CSV table of C-alpha atoms in Angstrom, one decimal:
chain,number,residue,atom,x,y,z
A,1,MET,CA,-42.2,64.8,-79.4
A,2,SER,CA,-38.5,65.4,-78.9
A,3,PRO,CA,-36.6,66.2,-82.1
A,4,LYS,CA,-34.4,63.5,-83.6
A,5,PRO,CA,-30.6,64.1,-83.5
A,6,SER,CA,-29.0,65.0,-86.8
A,7,LEU,CA,-26.8,62.5,-88.6
A,8,GLY,CA,-23.8,64.6,-87.7
A,9,GLU,CA,-24.5,64.8,-84.0
A,10,THR,CA,-21.6,63.6,-81.9
A,11,THR,CA,-22.6,64.6,-78.4
A,12,PRO,CA,-25.8,64.0,-76.6
A,13,ARG,CA,-28.3,66.9,-76.2
A,14,ALA,CA,-30.4,67.5,-73.1
A,15,ASP,CA,-33.5,67.0,-75.2
A,16,ALA,CA,-32.3,63.7,-76.7
A,17,PRO,CA,-35.0,61.0,-76.5
A,18,THR,CA,-34.5,58.5,-73.7
A,19,PRO,CA,-34.1,55.5,-76.1
A,20,ILE,CA,-30.9,57.0,-77.5
A,21,TRP,CA,-29.4,57.3,-74.0
A,22,ALA,CA,-30.5,53.8,-73.0
A,23,LEU,CA,-27.8,52.0,-75.0
A,24,LEU,CA,-24.9,54.1,-73.7
A,25,PRO,CA,-24.2,52.2,-70.5
A,26,LEU,CA,-24.3,48.9,-72.3
A,27,ARG,CA,-22.0,50.3,-75.0
A,28,VAL,CA,-19.5,51.5,-72.4
A,29,PHE,CA,-19.5,48.2,-70.5
A,30,LEU,CA,-19.2,46.0,-73.6
A,31,GLY,CA,-16.6,48.2,-75.3
A,32,GLY,CA,-14.5,48.5,-72.1
A,33,THR,CA,-14.7,44.8,-71.3
A,34,PHE,CA,-13.6,43.6,-74.7
A,35,LEU,CA,-10.8,46.2,-74.9
A,36,TYR,CA,-9.6,45.0,-71.5
A,37,ALA,CA,-9.9,41.4,-72.5
A,38,GLY,CA,-7.9,41.9,-75.6
A,39,LEU,CA,-5.1,43.9,-73.9
A,40,SER,CA,-5.0,41.3,-71.1
A,41,LYS,CA,-4.3,38.6,-73.7
A,42,ILE,CA,-1.7,40.7,-75.6
A,43,LEU,CA,0.2,41.5,-72.4
A,44,ASP,CA,0.0,37.9,-71.0
A,45,THR,CA,3.3,36.1,-71.6
A,46,ASP,CA,1.6,32.7,-71.4
A,47,TYR,CA,-1.1,33.4,-73.8
A,48,LEU,CA,0.8,32.6,-77.0
A,49,ASP,CA,3.2,30.2,-75.4
A,50,PRO,CA,2.4,26.7,-77.0
A,51,THR,CA,4.1,24.9,-74.1
A,52,SER,CA,2.2,26.7,-71.3
A,53,PRO,CA,-0.8,25.0,-69.7
A,54,LEU,CA,-2.3,28.5,-69.4
A,55,GLY,CA,-1.9,29.4,-73.0
A,56,VAL,CA,-4.5,29.6,-75.8
A,57,HIS,CA,-3.1,26.4,-77.4
A,58,ALA,CA,-3.8,24.4,-74.2
A,59,GLN,CA,-7.2,25.9,-73.8
A,60,MET,CA,-8.2,25.1,-77.4
A,61,LEU,CA,-7.0,21.5,-77.1
A,62,HIS,CA,-9.0,21.1,-73.9
A,63,ALA,CA,-12.2,22.7,-75.4
A,64,ALA,CA,-12.0,20.6,-78.6
A,65,ALA,CA,-12.9,17.5,-76.6
A,66,THR,CA,-16.3,18.8,-75.6
A,67,SER,CA,-17.2,21.5,-78.0
A,68,PRO,CA,-20.0,20.9,-80.6
A,69,ILE,CA,-17.5,22.4,-83.2
A,70,GLY,CA,-14.7,20.3,-82.0
A,71,PRO,CA,-13.1,19.6,-85.4
A,72,LEU,CA,-13.0,23.3,-86.1
A,73,VAL,CA,-11.4,24.0,-82.7
A,74,SER,CA,-8.8,21.2,-83.4
A,75,PHE,CA,-7.9,22.8,-86.7
A,76,ALA,CA,-7.5,26.2,-84.9
A,77,ALA,CA,-5.3,24.5,-82.3
A,78,GLU,CA,-2.9,23.7,-85.1
A,79,HIS,CA,-2.3,27.4,-85.7
A,80,PRO,CA,-2.5,28.7,-82.1
A,81,THR,CA,-0.4,31.9,-82.7
A,82,VAL,CA,-2.4,33.1,-85.6
A,83,ILE,CA,-5.8,32.3,-84.0
A,84,GLY,CA,-4.7,33.7,-80.7
A,85,LEU,CA,-3.6,37.0,-82.3
A,86,VAL,CA,-6.9,37.2,-84.3
A,87,ILE,CA,-8.9,36.7,-81.0
A,88,ALA,CA,-6.9,39.3,-79.0
A,89,ILE,CA,-6.7,41.9,-81.7
A,90,GLY,CA,-10.3,41.3,-82.6
A,91,GLU,CA,-11.3,42.0,-79.0
A,92,VAL,CA,-9.3,45.2,-79.0
A,93,ALA,CA,-10.8,46.3,-82.3
A,94,VAL,CA,-14.3,45.5,-81.1
A,95,GLY,CA,-13.7,47.4,-77.9
A,96,LEU,CA,-12.3,50.5,-79.5
A,97,GLY,CA,-14.9,50.6,-82.2
A,98,THR,CA,-17.7,50.3,-79.7
A,99,LEU,CA,-16.3,53.0,-77.3
A,100,LEU,CA,-15.4,55.4,-80.1
A,101,GLY,CA,-18.6,54.9,-82.1
A,102,LEU,CA,-16.5,53.8,-85.2
A,103,PHE,CA,-18.5,51.4,-87.4
A,104,THR,CA,-20.5,50.5,-84.3
A,105,ARG,CA,-22.7,47.9,-85.9
A,106,ILE,CA,-19.7,46.1,-87.4
A,107,ALA,CA,-18.0,46.2,-84.0
A,108,ALA,CA,-21.1,44.8,-82.4
A,109,LEU,CA,-21.2,42.0,-85.0
A,110,GLY,CA,-17.6,41.2,-84.2
A,111,GLY,CA,-18.3,41.1,-80.5
A,112,PHE,CA,-21.4,38.9,-81.0
A,113,LEU,CA,-19.4,36.4,-83.1
A,114,LEU,CA,-16.5,36.3,-80.6
A,115,ALA,CA,-18.9,35.8,-77.6
A,116,LEU,CA,-20.7,33.1,-79.5
A,117,SER,CA,-17.5,31.3,-80.4
A,118,PHE,CA,-16.5,31.4,-76.7
A,119,PHE,CA,-19.9,30.0,-75.8
A,120,PHE,CA,-19.4,27.1,-78.2
A,121,THR,CA,-16.0,26.3,-76.8
A,122,VAL,CA,-15.1,27.6,-73.3
A,123,SER,CA,-18.7,27.7,-71.8
A,124,TRP,CA,-20.4,24.9,-73.7
A,125,THR,CA,-20.3,22.4,-70.8
A,126,THR,CA,-21.3,24.9,-68.2
A,127,ARG,CA,-24.5,23.7,-66.4
A,128,PRO,CA,-26.9,25.3,-66.0
A,129,TYR,CA,-26.1,27.4,-69.1
A,130,TYR,CA,-26.7,30.7,-67.3
A,131,PHE,CA,-23.6,30.2,-65.2
A,132,GLY,CA,-21.5,30.9,-68.2
A,133,ALA,CA,-21.0,34.6,-69.1
A,134,ASP,CA,-20.4,34.1,-72.8
A,135,ILE,CA,-24.0,33.5,-73.8
A,136,VAL,CA,-25.0,36.6,-71.9
A,137,PHE,CA,-22.4,38.7,-73.7
A,138,ALA,CA,-23.6,37.3,-77.1
A,139,ALA,CA,-27.2,38.4,-76.2
A,140,ALA,CA,-26.0,41.8,-74.9
A,141,TRP,CA,-24.4,42.7,-78.2
A,142,THR,CA,-27.7,42.3,-80.1
A,143,PRO,CA,-29.1,45.8,-79.2
A,144,LEU,CA,-26.0,47.5,-80.5
A,145,LEU,CA,-26.1,45.3,-83.6
A,146,VAL,CA,-29.6,46.5,-84.3
A,147,ALA,CA,-29.4,50.1,-83.3
A,148,GLY,CA,-25.7,51.0,-83.6
A,149,ASP,CA,-24.5,54.0,-81.6
A,150,ALA,CA,-27.6,56.2,-82.3
A,151,GLY,CA,-25.2,59.1,-83.2
A,152,LEU,CA,-24.0,59.6,-79.6
A,153,PHE,CA,-20.3,60.1,-79.2
A,154,SER,CA,-19.9,58.7,-82.7
A,155,THR,CA,-16.7,58.9,-84.6
A,156,THR,CA,-18.5,57.8,-87.7
A,157,ALA,CA,-21.1,60.5,-87.4
A,158,ARG,CA,-18.3,63.1,-86.8
A,159,LEU,CA,-16.5,61.9,-90.0
A,160,ARG,CA,-19.8,62.1,-92.0
A,161,ALA,CA,-20.5,65.6,-90.8
A,162,ALA,CA,-17.0,66.9,-91.5
A,163,ILE,CA,-16.9,65.4,-95.0
A,164,ARG,CA,-20.3,66.8,-95.9
A,165,ARG,CA,-19.3,70.3,-94.8
A,166,ARG,CA,-16.3,70.2,-97.1
A,167,ARG,CA,-18.1,68.8,-100.1
A,168,PRO,CA,-20.2,70.8,-102.7
A,169,PRO,CA,-24.0,70.7,-102.2
A,170,ASN,CA,-24.5,68.5,-105.3
A,171,HIS,CA,-21.9,65.8,-104.5
A,172,ALA,CA,-22.8,62.2,-104.8
A,173,PRO,CA,-23.8,60.4,-101.5
A,174,ASP,CA,-21.6,57.4,-102.4
A,175,ASP,CA,-18.6,59.7,-102.3
A,176,VAL,CA,-19.3,60.6,-98.7
A,177,GLU,CA,-19.6,56.9,-97.7
A,178,ARG,CA,-16.3,56.1,-99.5
A,179,ARG,CA,-14.5,58.8,-97.6
A,180,ILE,CA,-16.0,57.6,-94.3
A,181,LEU,CA,-14.8,54.1,-95.1
A,182,LEU,CA,-11.4,55.5,-96.0
A,183,TRP,CA,-10.9,57.6,-92.8
A,184,GLY,CA,-12.5,54.9,-90.7
A,185,GLY,CA,-10.1,52.3,-92.1
A,186,LEU,CA,-7.2,54.6,-91.5
A,187,ILE,CA,-8.2,55.0,-87.8
A,188,THR,CA,-8.7,51.3,-87.5
A,189,ALA,CA,-5.3,50.6,-89.1
A,190,THR,CA,-3.6,53.0,-86.8
A,191,ALA,CA,-5.1,51.2,-83.8
A,192,ALA,CA,-4.1,47.8,-85.2
A,193,ALA,CA,-0.6,49.0,-85.8
A,194,PHE,CA,-0.4,50.3,-82.2
A,195,GLY,CA,-1.6,46.9,-80.9
A,196,GLY,CA,0.9,45.1,-83.1
A,197,SER,CA,3.7,47.3,-81.8
A,198,VAL,CA,2.7,46.4,-78.2
A,199,ILE,CA,2.7,42.7,-79.1
A,200,ALA,CA,6.1,42.9,-80.7
A,201,LEU,CA,7.6,44.9,-77.8
A,202,THR,CA,6.1,42.5,-75.2
A,203,HIS,CA,7.5,39.4,-76.9
A,204,ARG,CA,10.9,41.0,-77.4
A,205,THR,CA,11.2,41.8,-73.8
A,206,THR,CA,9.9,38.6,-72.4
A,207,THR,CA,10.9,35.8,-74.8
A,208,ASN,CA,14.6,35.8,-74.4
A,209,PRO,CA,14.9,35.9,-70.6
A,210,LYS,CA,12.4,33.1,-70.2
A,211,PRO,CA,14.1,29.9,-69.2
A,212,SER,CA,13.6,27.0,-71.4
A,213,ARG,CA,11.3,24.3,-70.0
A,214,PRO,CA,12.4,20.7,-70.0
A,215,GLY,CA,10.8,18.3,-72.3
A,216,ASP,CA,8.3,15.9,-71.0
A,217,PRO,CA,10.4,13.5,-69.0
A,218,GLY,CA,7.5,11.4,-67.9
A,219,THR,CA,5.3,11.3,-64.8
A,220,ASN,CA,7.9,9.3,-62.8
A,221,SER,CA,10.5,12.1,-63.0
A,222,GLN,CA,11.5,13.6,-59.6
A,223,ALA,CA,12.0,17.2,-59.0
A,224,VAL,CA,12.6,19.2,-55.9
A,225,ILE,CA,9.7,21.4,-55.1
A,226,ALA,CA,10.7,23.1,-51.8
A,227,ALA,CA,12.6,22.6,-48.6
A,228,VAL,CA,10.3,21.2,-45.8
A,229,SER,CA,11.4,24.2,-43.6
A,230,ALA,CA,10.3,26.7,-46.3
A,231,VAL,CA,6.6,25.6,-46.2
A,232,ALA,CA,4.8,26.6,-43.1
A,233,VAL,CA,2.0,24.4,-41.7
A,234,GLY,CA,-1.3,25.5,-43.1
A,235,SER,CA,0.3,27.3,-46.1
A,236,SER,CA,0.7,26.6,-49.8
A,237,THR,CA,3.2,27.5,-52.5
A,238,SER,CA,3.1,27.3,-56.3
A,239,PHE,CA,5.6,25.3,-58.4
A,240,THR,CA,6.0,23.8,-61.8
A,241,THR,CA,5.9,20.0,-62.4
A,242,PRO,CA,8.6,18.3,-64.5
A,243,ASN,CA,6.3,18.4,-67.5
A,244,GLY,CA,5.7,22.1,-67.2
A,245,SER,CA,2.3,22.2,-65.6
A,246,ALA,CA,1.5,24.8,-62.9
A,247,ALA,CA,0.7,23.3,-59.5
A,248,TYR,CA,0.3,24.0,-55.8
A,249,LEU,CA,2.0,22.3,-52.8
A,250,LEU,CA,0.1,22.4,-49.5
A,251,ARG,CA,1.1,21.5,-46.0
A,252,PRO,CA,-2.1,20.9,-44.0
A,253,SER,CA,-0.2,19.4,-41.0
A,254,THR,CA,3.4,19.0,-39.8
A,255,ASP,CA,3.9,15.6,-41.4
A,256,THR,CA,1.6,15.9,-44.4
A,257,PHE,CA,2.2,17.4,-47.8
A,258,MET,CA,0.0,17.2,-50.8
A,259,ALA,CA,0.0,18.8,-54.3
A,260,PHE,CA,-2.6,19.5,-57.0
A,261,LEU,CA,-2.4,20.8,-60.6
A,262,ALA,CA,-3.5,24.4,-60.7
A,263,THR,CA,-6.0,23.7,-63.4
A,264,CYS,CA,-9.8,23.7,-63.0
A,265,THR,CA,-11.4,20.4,-64.0
A,266,HIS,CA,-14.3,22.3,-65.5
A,267,GLN,CA,-12.8,24.1,-68.4
A,268,GLY,CA,-9.1,24.1,-67.8
A,269,CYS,CA,-8.7,27.6,-66.4
A,270,PRO,CA,-6.0,28.3,-63.9
A,271,VAL,CA,-7.1,28.2,-60.3
A,272,THR,CA,-5.8,30.5,-57.6
A,273,ALA,CA,-5.4,30.0,-53.9
A,274,ALA,CA,-8.3,31.3,-51.9
A,275,GLY,CA,-8.3,31.0,-48.1
A,276,SER,CA,-7.7,27.3,-47.3
A,277,GLY,CA,-8.7,26.1,-50.8
A,278,PHE,CA,-8.8,27.2,-54.4
A,279,ARG,CA,-11.1,29.2,-56.7
A,280,CYS,CA,-11.4,29.3,-60.5
A,281,PRO,CA,-11.7,32.9,-61.7
A,282,CYS,CA,-13.4,31.9,-65.0
A,283,HIS,CA,-16.6,30.4,-63.8
A,284,GLY,CA,-16.4,30.5,-60.0
A,285,SER,CA,-15.8,26.8,-59.2
A,286,THR,CA,-14.2,26.3,-55.7
A,287,PHE,CA,-12.2,23.5,-54.2
A,288,ASP,CA,-11.1,22.8,-50.6
A,289,GLY,CA,-7.6,22.1,-49.3
A,290,ASN,CA,-8.0,18.4,-50.3
A,291,GLY,CA,-8.8,19.4,-53.9
A,292,GLN,CA,-12.5,18.4,-53.6
A,293,VAL,CA,-15.2,20.4,-55.2
A,294,THR,CA,-17.1,22.8,-52.9
A,295,GLY,CA,-18.8,24.8,-55.5
A,296,GLY,CA,-19.8,24.3,-59.2
A,297,PRO,CA,-19.9,24.2,-62.1
A,298,ALA,CA,-16.9,21.9,-61.7
A,299,THR,CA,-17.8,18.3,-60.8
A,300,LYS,CA,-14.4,16.6,-60.5
A,301,PRO,CA,-11.7,17.3,-57.9
A,302,LEU,CA,-8.4,18.9,-58.7
A,303,THR,CA,-5.8,16.5,-60.2
A,304,ASN,CA,-3.4,15.1,-57.6
A,305,VAL,CA,0.3,15.4,-58.0
A,306,PRO,CA,2.2,12.7,-56.0
A,307,VAL,CA,4.9,14.1,-53.7
A,308,ARG,CA,7.2,12.8,-51.0
A,309,VAL,CA,9.8,14.0,-48.5
A,310,VAL,CA,13.4,13.1,-49.1
A,311,ASP,CA,16.3,14.4,-46.9
A,312,GLY,CA,14.4,17.5,-45.8
A,313,GLN,CA,13.2,18.3,-49.4
A,314,VAL,CA,9.7,17.9,-50.8
A,315,THR,CA,9.9,16.3,-54.3
A,316,THR,CA,7.6,15.0,-56.9
A,317,ALA,CA,7.2,11.2,-56.5
């Protein structure tokens, strides 16, 4: 039988039993994914913008209508900045804790709860359920929730070993755990402070230059989208509607223009141009050049934006 690693072991040994190694790929994937997701939110200028159709506020309002915890989501939507920061910083903390082996079981619990909350909101109406990634992420966190980091590449194990080496032989075990908690909290606070600094710097450099959006002037307001000559036949261009929504203008033929909101009708994620149609990066729904669904889980076509040509300019109708 292979010997068990000591509690202070921080690097894998060649004779380490296979079950200890088995969780390492999952740990790297989950930790890296959640760290990337949190940083992506922090660095996204639309994420905390309450007027943006791509922001967390708009996503929560959309999810509240179908979520089984709709009242709770609606309450969260009243505090989008606070809740948005909690989600983003929480993902960063979960990712760092998992990758560094710092309170791994606690990090796994946080990752499980975040994934479960996303399942009950963003992915709740996905059919069949296995098309949604959030339920898979929630299940994937359970092995780390049960087993932790098994002492491999573990900051917690390194702290425990260092503290024990410096303490007298007859010291109280509780004292070691208190010091681990203290040092672990210091590392976590440092990471949180770094994340907060990034957020502050990001908003400082992006908030002021951003032009103010007009208030909602109504659906009948007209706005110039582009010159007819600027849109080639068979191409598309993005624009913003008078009420601030992202949209796409298409020119399928010489005399035909059409436009659609750049919002997936499945869960409200922003769609992107893909070939002659559109694709939702969140759950994979696809739409053709007429806005019709060509691949689920979306079941409704993209929302049409009426347009017309006036004096060589394409405008909203």
